[in-house]
Backbone as a ProteinNet text record, in pm:
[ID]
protein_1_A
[PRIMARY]
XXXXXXXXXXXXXXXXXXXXXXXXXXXXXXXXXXXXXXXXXXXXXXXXXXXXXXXXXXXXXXXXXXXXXXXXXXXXXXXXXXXXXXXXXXXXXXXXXXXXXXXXXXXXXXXXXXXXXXXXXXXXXXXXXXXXXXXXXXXXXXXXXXXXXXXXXXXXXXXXXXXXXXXXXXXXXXXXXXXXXXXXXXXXXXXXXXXXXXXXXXXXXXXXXXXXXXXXXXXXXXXXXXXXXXXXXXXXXXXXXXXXXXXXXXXXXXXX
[TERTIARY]
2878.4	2825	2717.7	2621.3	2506.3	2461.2	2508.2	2522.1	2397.6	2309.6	2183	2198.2	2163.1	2120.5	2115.1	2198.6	2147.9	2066.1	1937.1	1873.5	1935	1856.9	1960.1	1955.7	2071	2058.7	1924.4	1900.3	1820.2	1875.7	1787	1924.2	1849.2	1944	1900.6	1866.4	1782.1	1684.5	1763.5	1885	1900.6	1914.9	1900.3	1921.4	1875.3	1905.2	1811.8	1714.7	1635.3	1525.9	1494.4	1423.1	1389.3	1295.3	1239.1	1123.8	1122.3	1010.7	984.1	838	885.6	711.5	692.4	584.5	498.5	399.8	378.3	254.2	253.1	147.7	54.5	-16.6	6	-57.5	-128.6	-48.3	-84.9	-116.7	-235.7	-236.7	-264.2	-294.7	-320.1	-387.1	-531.9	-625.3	-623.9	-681.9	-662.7	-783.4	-871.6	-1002.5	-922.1	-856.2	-822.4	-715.7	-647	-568.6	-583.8	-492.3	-480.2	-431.9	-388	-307.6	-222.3	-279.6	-217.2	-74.5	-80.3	-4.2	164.4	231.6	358.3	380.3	295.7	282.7	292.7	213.5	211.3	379.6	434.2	548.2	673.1	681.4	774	706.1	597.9	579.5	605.6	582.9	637.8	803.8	864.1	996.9	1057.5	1039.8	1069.2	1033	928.4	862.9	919.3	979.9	1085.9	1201.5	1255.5	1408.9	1403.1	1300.3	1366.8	1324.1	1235.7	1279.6	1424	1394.3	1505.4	1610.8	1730.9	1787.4	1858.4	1840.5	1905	1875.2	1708.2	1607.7	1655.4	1634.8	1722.9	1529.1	1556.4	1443.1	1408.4	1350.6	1339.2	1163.3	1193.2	1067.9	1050.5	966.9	882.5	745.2	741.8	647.8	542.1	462.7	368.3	404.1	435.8	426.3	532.3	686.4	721.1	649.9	547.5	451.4	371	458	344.4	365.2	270.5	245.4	343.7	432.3	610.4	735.8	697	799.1	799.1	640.8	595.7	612.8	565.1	563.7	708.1	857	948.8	1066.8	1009.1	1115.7	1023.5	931.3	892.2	955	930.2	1001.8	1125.6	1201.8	1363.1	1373.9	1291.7	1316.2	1254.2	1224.5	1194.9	1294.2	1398	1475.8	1591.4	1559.1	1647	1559.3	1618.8	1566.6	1538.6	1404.7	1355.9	1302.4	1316.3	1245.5	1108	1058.4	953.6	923.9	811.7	713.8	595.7	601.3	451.9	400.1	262.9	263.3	129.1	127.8	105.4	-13.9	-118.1	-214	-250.5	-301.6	-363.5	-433.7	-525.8	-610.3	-760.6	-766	-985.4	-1009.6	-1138	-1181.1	-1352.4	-1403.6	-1526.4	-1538.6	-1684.4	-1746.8	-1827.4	-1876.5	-1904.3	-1888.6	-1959.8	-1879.5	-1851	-1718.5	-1700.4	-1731	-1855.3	-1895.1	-1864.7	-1785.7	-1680.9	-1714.4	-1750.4	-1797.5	-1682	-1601.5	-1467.4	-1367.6	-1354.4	-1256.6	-1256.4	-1208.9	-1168.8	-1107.7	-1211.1	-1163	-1223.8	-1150.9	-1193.6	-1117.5	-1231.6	-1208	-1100.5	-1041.7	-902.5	-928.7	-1018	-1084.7	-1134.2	-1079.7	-1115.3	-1233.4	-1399.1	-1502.9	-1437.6	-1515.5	-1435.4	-1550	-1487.5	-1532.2	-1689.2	-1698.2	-1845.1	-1920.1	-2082	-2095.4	-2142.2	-2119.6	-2107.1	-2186.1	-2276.1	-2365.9	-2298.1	-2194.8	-2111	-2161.8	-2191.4	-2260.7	-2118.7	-2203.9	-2042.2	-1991.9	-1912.7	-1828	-1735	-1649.4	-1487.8	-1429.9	-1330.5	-1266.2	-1118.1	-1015.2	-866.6	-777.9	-715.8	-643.6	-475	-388.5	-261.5	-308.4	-347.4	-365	-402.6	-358.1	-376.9	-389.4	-384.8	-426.8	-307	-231.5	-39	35.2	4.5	67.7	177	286.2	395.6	437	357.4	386.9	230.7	266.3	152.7	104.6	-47.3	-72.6	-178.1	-163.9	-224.4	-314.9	-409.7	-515.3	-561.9	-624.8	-672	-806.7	-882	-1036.4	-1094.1	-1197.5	-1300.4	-1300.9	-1347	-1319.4	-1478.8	-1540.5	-1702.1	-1677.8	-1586.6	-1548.7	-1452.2	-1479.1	-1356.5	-1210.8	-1104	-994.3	-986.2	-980.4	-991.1	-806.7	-827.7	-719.9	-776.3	-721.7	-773.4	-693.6	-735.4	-697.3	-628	-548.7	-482.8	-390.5	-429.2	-302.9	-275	-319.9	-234.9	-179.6	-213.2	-116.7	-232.6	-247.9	-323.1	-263.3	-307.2	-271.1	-298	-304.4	-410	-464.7	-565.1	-562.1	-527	-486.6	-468.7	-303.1	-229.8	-71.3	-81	-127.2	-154.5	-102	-214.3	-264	-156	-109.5	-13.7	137.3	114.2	293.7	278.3	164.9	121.3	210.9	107.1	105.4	218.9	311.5	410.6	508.5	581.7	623.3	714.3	868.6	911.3	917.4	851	796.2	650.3	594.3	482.1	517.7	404.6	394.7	302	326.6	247.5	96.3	53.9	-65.4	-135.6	-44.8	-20.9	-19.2	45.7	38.1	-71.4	-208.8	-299.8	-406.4	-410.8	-492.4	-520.1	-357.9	-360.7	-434.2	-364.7	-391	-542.3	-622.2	-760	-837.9	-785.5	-830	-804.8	-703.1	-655.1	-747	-774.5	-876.9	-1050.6	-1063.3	-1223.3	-1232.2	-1146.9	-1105.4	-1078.3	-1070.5	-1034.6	-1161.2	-1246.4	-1421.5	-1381.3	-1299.3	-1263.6	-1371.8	-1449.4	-1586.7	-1459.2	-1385.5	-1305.2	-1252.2	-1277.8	-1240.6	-1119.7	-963.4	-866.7	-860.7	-757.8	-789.6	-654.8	-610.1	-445.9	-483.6	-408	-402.3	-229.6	-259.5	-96.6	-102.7	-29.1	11.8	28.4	11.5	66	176.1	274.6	386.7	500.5	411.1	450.3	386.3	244.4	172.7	204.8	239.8	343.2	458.1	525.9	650	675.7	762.3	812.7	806.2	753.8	781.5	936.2	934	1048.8	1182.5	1157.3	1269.2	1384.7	1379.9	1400.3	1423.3	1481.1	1542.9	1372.7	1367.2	1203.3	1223.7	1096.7	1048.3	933.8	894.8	804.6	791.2	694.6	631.6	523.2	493.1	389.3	328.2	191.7	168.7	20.8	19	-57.7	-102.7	-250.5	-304.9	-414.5	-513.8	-652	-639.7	-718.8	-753	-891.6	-933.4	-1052.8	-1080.1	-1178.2	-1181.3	-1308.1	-1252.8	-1289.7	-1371.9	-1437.5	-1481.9	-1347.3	-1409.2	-1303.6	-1295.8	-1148.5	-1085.6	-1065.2	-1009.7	-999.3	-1134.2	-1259.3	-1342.6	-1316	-1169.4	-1164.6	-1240.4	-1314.5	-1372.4	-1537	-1529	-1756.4	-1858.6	-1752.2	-1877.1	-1804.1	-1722.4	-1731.5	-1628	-1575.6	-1488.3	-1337.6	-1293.7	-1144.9	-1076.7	-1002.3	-955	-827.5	-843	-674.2	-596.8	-493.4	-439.5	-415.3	-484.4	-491.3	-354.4	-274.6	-172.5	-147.3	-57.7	-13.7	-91	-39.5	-66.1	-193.6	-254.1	-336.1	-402.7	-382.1	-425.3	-342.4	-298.7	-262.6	-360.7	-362.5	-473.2	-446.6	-508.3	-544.4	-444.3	-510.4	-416.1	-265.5	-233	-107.6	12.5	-84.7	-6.7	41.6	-68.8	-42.3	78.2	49.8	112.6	287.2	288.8	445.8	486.9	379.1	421.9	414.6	424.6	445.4	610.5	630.9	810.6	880.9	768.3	812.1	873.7
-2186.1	-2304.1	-2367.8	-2388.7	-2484.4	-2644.7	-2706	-2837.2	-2900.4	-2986.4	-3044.1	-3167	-3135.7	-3232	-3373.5	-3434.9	-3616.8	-3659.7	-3730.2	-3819	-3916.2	-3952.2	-4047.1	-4186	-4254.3	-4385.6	-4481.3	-4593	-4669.9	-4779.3	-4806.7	-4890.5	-5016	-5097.9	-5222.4	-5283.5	-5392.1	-5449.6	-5586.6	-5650.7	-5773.5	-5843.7	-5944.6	-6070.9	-6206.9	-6290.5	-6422.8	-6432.2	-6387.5	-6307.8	-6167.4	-6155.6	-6015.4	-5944.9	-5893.5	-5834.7	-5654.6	-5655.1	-5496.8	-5461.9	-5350.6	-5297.9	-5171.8	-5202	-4974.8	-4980.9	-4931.8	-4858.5	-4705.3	-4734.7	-4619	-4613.4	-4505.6	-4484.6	-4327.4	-4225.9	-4112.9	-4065.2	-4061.3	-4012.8	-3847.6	-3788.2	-3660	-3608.6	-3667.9	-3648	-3713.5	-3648.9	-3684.8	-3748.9	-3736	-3853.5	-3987.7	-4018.3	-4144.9	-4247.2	-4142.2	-4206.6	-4317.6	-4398.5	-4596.9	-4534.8	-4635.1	-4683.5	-4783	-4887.6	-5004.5	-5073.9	-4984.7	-5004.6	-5041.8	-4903.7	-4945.7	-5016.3	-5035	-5154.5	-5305.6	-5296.8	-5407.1	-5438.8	-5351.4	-5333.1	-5375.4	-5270.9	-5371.6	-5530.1	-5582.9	-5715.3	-5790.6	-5790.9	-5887.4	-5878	-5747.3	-5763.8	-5854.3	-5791.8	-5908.7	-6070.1	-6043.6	-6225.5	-6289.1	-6251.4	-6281.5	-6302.7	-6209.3	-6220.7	-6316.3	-6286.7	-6434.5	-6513.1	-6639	-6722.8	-6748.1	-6638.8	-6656.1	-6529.3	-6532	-6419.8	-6326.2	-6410	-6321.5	-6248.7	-6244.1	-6156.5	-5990.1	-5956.3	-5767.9	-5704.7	-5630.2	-5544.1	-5432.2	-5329.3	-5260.6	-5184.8	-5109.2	-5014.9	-4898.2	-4815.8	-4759.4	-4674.5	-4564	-4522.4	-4383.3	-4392.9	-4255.7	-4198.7	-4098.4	-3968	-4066.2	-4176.9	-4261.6	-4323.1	-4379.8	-4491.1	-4382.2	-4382.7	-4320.1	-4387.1	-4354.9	-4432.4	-4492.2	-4348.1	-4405.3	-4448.5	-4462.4	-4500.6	-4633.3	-4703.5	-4841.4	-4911.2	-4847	-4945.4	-4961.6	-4836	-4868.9	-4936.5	-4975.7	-5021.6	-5185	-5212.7	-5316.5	-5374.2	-5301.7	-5347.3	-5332	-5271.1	-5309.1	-5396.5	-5459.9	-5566.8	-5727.7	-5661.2	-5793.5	-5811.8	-5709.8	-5745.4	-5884.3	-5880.1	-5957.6	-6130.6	-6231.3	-6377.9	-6410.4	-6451	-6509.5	-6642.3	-6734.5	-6851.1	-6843.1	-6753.3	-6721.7	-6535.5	-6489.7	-6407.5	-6379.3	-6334.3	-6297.2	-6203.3	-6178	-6020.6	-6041.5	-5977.3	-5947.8	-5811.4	-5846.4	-5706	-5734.6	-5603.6	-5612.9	-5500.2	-5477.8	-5397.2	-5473.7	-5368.5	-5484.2	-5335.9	-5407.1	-5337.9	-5323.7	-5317.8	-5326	-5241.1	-5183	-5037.9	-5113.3	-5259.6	-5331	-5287	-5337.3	-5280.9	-5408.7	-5350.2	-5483.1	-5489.4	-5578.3	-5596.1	-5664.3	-5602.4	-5671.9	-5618.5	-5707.5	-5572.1	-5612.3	-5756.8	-5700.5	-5645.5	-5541.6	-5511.8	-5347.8	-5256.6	-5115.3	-5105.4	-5121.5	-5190.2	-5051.4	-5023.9	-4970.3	-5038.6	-5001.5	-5013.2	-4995.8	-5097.5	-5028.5	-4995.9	-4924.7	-4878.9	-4754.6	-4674.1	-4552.1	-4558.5	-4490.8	-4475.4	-4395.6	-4498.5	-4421.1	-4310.9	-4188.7	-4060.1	-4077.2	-4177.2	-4199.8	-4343.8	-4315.6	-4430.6	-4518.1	-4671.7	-4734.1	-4911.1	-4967.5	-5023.1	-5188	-5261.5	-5365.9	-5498	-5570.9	-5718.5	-5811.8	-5873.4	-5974.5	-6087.6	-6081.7	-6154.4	-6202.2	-6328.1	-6305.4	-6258.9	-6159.8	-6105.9	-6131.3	-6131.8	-6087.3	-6013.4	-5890.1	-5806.2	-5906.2	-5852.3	-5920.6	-6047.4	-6100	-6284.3	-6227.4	-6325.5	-6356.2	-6549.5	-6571.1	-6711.4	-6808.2	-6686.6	-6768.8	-6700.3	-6648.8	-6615.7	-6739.3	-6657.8	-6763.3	-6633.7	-6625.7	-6614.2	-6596.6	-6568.6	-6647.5	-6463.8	-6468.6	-6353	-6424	-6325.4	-6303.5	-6165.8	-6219.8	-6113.8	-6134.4	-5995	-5988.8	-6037.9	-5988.9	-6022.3	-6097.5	-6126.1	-6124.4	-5999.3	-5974	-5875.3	-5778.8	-5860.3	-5776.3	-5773.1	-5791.4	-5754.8	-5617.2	-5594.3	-5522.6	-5589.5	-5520.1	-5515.5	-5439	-5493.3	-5449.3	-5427.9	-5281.3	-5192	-5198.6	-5289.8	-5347.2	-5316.4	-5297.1	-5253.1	-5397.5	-5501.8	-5587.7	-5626.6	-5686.6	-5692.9	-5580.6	-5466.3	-5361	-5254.6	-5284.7	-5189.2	-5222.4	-5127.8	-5078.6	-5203.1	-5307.5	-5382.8	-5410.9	-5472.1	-5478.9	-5620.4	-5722.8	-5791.3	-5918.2	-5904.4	-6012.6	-6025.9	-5910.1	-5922.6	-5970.6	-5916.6	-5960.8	-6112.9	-6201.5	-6356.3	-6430.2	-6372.3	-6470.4	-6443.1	-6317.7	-6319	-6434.8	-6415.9	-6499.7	-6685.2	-6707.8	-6853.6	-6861	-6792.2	-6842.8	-6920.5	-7041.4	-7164.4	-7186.2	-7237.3	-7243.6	-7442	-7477.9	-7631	-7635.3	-7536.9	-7463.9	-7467.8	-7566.9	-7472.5	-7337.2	-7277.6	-7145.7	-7220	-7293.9	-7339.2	-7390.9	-7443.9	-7453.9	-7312.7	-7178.3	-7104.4	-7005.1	-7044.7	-6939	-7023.6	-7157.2	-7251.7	-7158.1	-7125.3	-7117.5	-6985.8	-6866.4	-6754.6	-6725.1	-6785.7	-6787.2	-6856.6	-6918.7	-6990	-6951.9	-6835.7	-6756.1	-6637	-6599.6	-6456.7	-6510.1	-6626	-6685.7	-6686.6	-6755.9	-6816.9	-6625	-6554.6	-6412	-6366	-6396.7	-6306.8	-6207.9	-6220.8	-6148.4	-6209	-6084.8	-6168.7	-6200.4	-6096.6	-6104.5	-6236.3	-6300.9	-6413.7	-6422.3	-6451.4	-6406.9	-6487.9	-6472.6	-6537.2	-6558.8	-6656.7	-6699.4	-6768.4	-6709.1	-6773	-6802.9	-6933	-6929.1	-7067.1	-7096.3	-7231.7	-7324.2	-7462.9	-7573.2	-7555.2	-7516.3	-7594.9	-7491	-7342.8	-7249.9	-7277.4	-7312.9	-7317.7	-7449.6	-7540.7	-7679.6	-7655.8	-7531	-7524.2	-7506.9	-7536.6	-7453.9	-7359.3	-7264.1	-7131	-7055	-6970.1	-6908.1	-6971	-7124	-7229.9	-7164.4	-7104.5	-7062.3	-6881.5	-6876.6	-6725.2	-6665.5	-6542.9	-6545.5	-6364.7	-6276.1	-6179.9	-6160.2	-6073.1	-6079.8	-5945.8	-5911.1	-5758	-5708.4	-5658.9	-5615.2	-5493.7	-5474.6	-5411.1	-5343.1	-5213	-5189.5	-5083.8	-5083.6	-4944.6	-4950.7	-4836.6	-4841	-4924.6	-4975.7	-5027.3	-4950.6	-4960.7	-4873.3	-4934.8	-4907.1	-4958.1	-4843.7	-4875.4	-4745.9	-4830.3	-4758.1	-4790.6	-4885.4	-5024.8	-5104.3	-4988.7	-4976.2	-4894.3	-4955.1	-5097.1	-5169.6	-5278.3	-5270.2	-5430.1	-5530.5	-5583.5	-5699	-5734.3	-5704.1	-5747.5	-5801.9	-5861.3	-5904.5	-5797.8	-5716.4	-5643	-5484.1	-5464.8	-5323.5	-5232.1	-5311.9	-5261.8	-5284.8	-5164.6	-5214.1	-5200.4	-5318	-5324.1	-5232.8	-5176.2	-5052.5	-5066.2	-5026.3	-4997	-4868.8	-4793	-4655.6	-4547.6	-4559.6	-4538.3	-4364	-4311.4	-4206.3	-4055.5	-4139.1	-3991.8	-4051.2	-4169.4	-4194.3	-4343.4	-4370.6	-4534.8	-4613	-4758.1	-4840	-4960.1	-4934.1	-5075.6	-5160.7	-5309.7	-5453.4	-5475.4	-5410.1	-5459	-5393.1	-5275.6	-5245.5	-5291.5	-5363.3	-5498.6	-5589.5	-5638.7	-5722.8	-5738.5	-5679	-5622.2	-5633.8	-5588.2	-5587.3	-5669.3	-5783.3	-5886.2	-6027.9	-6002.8	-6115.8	-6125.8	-6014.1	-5996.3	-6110.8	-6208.6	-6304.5	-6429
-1691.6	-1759.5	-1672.2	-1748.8	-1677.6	-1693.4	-1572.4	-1554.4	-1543	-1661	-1568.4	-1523.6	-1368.2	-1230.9	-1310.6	-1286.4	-1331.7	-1236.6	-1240.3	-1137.7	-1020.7	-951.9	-859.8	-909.8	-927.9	-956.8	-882.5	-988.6	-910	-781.9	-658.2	-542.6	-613.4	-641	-711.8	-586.8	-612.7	-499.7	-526.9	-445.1	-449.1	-307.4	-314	-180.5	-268.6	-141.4	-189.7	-100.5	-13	24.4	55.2	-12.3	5.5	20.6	150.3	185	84.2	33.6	-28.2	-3.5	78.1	129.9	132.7	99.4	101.2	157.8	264.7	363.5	379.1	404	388.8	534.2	635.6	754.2	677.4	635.3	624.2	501.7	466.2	291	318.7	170.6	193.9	262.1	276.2	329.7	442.5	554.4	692.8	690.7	612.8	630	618.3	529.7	466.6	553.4	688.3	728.2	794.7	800.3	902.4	998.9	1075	1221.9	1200.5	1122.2	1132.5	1015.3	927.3	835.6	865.5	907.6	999.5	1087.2	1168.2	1247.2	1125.2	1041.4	941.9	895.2	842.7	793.8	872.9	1052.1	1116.6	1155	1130	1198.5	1121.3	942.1	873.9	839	881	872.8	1003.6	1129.1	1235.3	1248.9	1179.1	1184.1	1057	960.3	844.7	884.6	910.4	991.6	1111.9	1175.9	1301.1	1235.7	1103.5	1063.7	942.8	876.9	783.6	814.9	914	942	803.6	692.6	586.7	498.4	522.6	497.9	446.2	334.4	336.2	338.7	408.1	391.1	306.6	214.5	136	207.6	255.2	319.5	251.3	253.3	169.3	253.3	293	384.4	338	343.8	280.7	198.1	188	78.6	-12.3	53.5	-90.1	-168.5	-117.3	-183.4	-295.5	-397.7	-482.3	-611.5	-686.3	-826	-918.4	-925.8	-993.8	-879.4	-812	-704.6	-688.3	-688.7	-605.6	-772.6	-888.5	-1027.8	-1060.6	-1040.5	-1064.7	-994.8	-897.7	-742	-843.5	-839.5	-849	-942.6	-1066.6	-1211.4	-1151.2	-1101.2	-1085.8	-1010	-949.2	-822.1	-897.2	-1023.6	-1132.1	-1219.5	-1219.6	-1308.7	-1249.3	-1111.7	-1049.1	-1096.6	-1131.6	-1117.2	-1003.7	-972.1	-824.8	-852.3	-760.3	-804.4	-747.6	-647.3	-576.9	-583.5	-673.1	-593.6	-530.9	-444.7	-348.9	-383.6	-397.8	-348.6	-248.4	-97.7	-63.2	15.6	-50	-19.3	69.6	194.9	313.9	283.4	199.2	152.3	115.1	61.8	20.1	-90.8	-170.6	-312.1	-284.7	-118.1	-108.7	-2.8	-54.3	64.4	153.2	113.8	251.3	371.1	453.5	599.2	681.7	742.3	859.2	963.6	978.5	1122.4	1209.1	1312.4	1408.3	1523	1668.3	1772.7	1898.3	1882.1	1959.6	1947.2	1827.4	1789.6	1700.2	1748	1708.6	1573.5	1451.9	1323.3	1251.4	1119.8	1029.4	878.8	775.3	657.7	591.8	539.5	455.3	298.3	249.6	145.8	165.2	14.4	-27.3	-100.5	-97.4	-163.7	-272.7	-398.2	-554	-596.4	-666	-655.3	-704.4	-812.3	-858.7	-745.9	-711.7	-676.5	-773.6	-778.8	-791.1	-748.8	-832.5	-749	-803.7	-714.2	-769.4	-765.7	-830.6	-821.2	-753.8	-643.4	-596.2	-707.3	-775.1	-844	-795.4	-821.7	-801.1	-865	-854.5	-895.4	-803.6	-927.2	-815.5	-931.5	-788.2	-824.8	-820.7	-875.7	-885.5	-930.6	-1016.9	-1122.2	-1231.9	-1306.8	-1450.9	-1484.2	-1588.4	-1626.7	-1673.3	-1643	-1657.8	-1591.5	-1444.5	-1362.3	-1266.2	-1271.2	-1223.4	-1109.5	-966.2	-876	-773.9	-616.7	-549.8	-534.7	-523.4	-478.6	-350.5	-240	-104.1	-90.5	-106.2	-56.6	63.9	147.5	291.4	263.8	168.1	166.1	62	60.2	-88.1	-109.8	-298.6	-344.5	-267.7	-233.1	-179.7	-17.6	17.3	204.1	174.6	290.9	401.6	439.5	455.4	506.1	654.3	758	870.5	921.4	963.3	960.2	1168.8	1290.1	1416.8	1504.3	1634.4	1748.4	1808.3	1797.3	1853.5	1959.8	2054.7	2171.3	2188.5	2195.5	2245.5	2168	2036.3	1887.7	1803.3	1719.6	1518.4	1445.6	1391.7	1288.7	1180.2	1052.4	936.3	1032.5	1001.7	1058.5	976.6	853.6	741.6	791.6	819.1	838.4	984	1095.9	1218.3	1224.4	1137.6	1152.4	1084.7	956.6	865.6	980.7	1014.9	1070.4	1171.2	1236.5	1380.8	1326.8	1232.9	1225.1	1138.1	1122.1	990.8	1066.2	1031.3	1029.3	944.5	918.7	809.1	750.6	820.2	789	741.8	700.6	615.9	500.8	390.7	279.4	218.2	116.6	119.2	124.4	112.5	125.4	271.9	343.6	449.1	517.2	489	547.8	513.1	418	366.9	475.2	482.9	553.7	715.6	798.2	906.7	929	852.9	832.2	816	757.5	738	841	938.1	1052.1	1150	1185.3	1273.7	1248.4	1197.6	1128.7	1200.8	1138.5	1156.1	1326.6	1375.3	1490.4	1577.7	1557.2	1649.9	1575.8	1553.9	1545.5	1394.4	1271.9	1223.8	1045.4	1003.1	908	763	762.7	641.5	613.9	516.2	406.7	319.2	376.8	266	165.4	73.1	-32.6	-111.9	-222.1	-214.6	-390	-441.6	-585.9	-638.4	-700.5	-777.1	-832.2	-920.5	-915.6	-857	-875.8	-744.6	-712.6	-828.9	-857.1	-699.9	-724.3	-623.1	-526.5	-455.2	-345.2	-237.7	-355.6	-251.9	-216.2	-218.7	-219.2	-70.7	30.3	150.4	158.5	271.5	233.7	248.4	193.8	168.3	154.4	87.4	67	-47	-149.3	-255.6	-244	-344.5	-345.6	-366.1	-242.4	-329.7	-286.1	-331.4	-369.5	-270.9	-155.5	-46.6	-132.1	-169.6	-195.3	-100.4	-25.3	82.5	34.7	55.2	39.7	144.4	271.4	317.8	325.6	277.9	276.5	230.8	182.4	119.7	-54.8	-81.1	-177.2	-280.7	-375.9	-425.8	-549.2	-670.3	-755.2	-837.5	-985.8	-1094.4	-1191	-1296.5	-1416.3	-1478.9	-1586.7	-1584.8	-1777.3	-1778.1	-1909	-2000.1	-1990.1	-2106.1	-2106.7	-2083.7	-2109	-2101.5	-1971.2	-1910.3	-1809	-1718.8	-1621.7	-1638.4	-1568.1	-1541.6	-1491.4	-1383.7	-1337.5	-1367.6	-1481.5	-1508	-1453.4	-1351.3	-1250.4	-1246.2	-1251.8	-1177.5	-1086.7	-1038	-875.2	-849.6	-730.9	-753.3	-633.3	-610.7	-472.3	-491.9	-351.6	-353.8	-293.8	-383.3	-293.8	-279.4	-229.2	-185.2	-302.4	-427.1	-500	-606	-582	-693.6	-692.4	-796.3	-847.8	-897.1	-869.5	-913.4	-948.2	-1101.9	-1114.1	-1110.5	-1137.8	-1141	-1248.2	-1353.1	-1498.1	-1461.5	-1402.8	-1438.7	-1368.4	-1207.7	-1160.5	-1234.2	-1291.8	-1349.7	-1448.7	-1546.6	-1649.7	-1574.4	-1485.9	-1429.7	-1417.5	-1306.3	-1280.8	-1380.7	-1525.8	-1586.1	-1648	-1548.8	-1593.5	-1522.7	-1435.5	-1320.8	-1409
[MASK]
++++++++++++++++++++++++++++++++++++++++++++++++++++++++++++++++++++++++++++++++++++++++++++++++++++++++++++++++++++++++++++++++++++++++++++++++++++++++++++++++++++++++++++++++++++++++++++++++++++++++++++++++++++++++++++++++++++++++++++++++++++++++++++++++

């Protein structure tokens, strides 16, 4: 008799904080690879846990981070009620270059297969216009994400600065303020950037059962598929086996 293989259950993602992260140091291509990503990954887990020790962690490393892995860990980690989500990019959606000359920096962006001639707009990846959670970006959508040689170790430099200055007598607004002044303030050109509601951005940080989603690695951006955007484009995170777009973030995250 022939038995077919059942799948493996899903590990349900619960706490009342909960860090969930996917980096990316090694993609297929050895052109494409970081340094700084795992490094990213243990620093916001240690700098979480020593303020809030009850922090559960949920990690996620290369060849896992792929298209159905990162959209269905997410959606199952929405099925849980949070009064707080983040999400977290330390990526960028621009072939810009970062000009930095104290610092051993490269691009955290994949060139998309067609070129592409992009007018600077704002644009943000992870928002919508009734989004009920905070998104953290490393750059403007027309910068670089600097993937940096720091103290001694590969860092992103957007995770570097926020772990640096995080405070739990901070609100998230309070903590995008420091983070962006810690970046300017270390010779760093990248501009981050923080969208959400008041009602979430006055809040304490991590006061409330909340949802830390991280996310580090190349970023990229395609012809826009559905005719939502200004300049034609859509914003992606380039992960392990492909593309994750703007919209299909999105799209997940109104399960918030």
């Amino acid at each position: 008799m022939c038995w077919k293989k059942k799948p493996k259950p899903e590990v349900p993602i619960t706490g009342y904080r909960v860090d969930l992260s996917s980096v990316i140091n090694k993609y297929p291509q050895q052109a494409n690879w970081l340094n700084g990503c795992h490094n990213d990954q243990n620093n916001a887990e240690a700098t979480l846990k020593k303020w809030w020790p009850d922090f559960v962690a949920y990690k996620f490393r290369d060849a896992q981070v792929t298209r159905a892995n990162f959209k269905n860990t997410l959606n199952e980690a929405l099925n849980e009620k949070w009064d707080t989500v983040i999400m977290f990019m330390d990526c960028c959606f621009s072939e810009d270059n970062t000009r930095d000359i104290h610092h051993a920096v490269r691009a955290r962006f994949v060139s998309p297969e067609h070129t592409i001639i992009r007018p600077k707009v704002v644009k943000h990846i992870a928002r919508s216009v009734d989004m009920k959670w905070i998104a953290f970006s490393a750059c403007q959508d027309y910068q670089t994400a600097a993937d940096a040689f720091i103290s001694g170790s590969y860092n992103g430099a957007f995770t570097w600065a926020a772990m640096k200055v995080l405070r739990p007598e901070m609100t998230y607004y309070d903590w995008f303020l420091a983070t962006k002044t810690l970046l300017a303030n270390s010779s760093f050109e990248q501009i981050p950037e923080m969208q959400g509601p008041d009602y979430l951005l006055n809040k304490k940080v991590f006061s409330d059962k909340t949802l830390f989603c991280q996310y580090s690695g190349h970023g990229t951006y395609t012809p826009d598929r559905n005719g939502d955007e200004a300049d034609n484009q859509d914003e992606a995170m380039y992960v392990y086996d492909g593309m994750i777009l703007d919209d299909e973030l999105s799209e997940i995250l109104t399960k918030c």
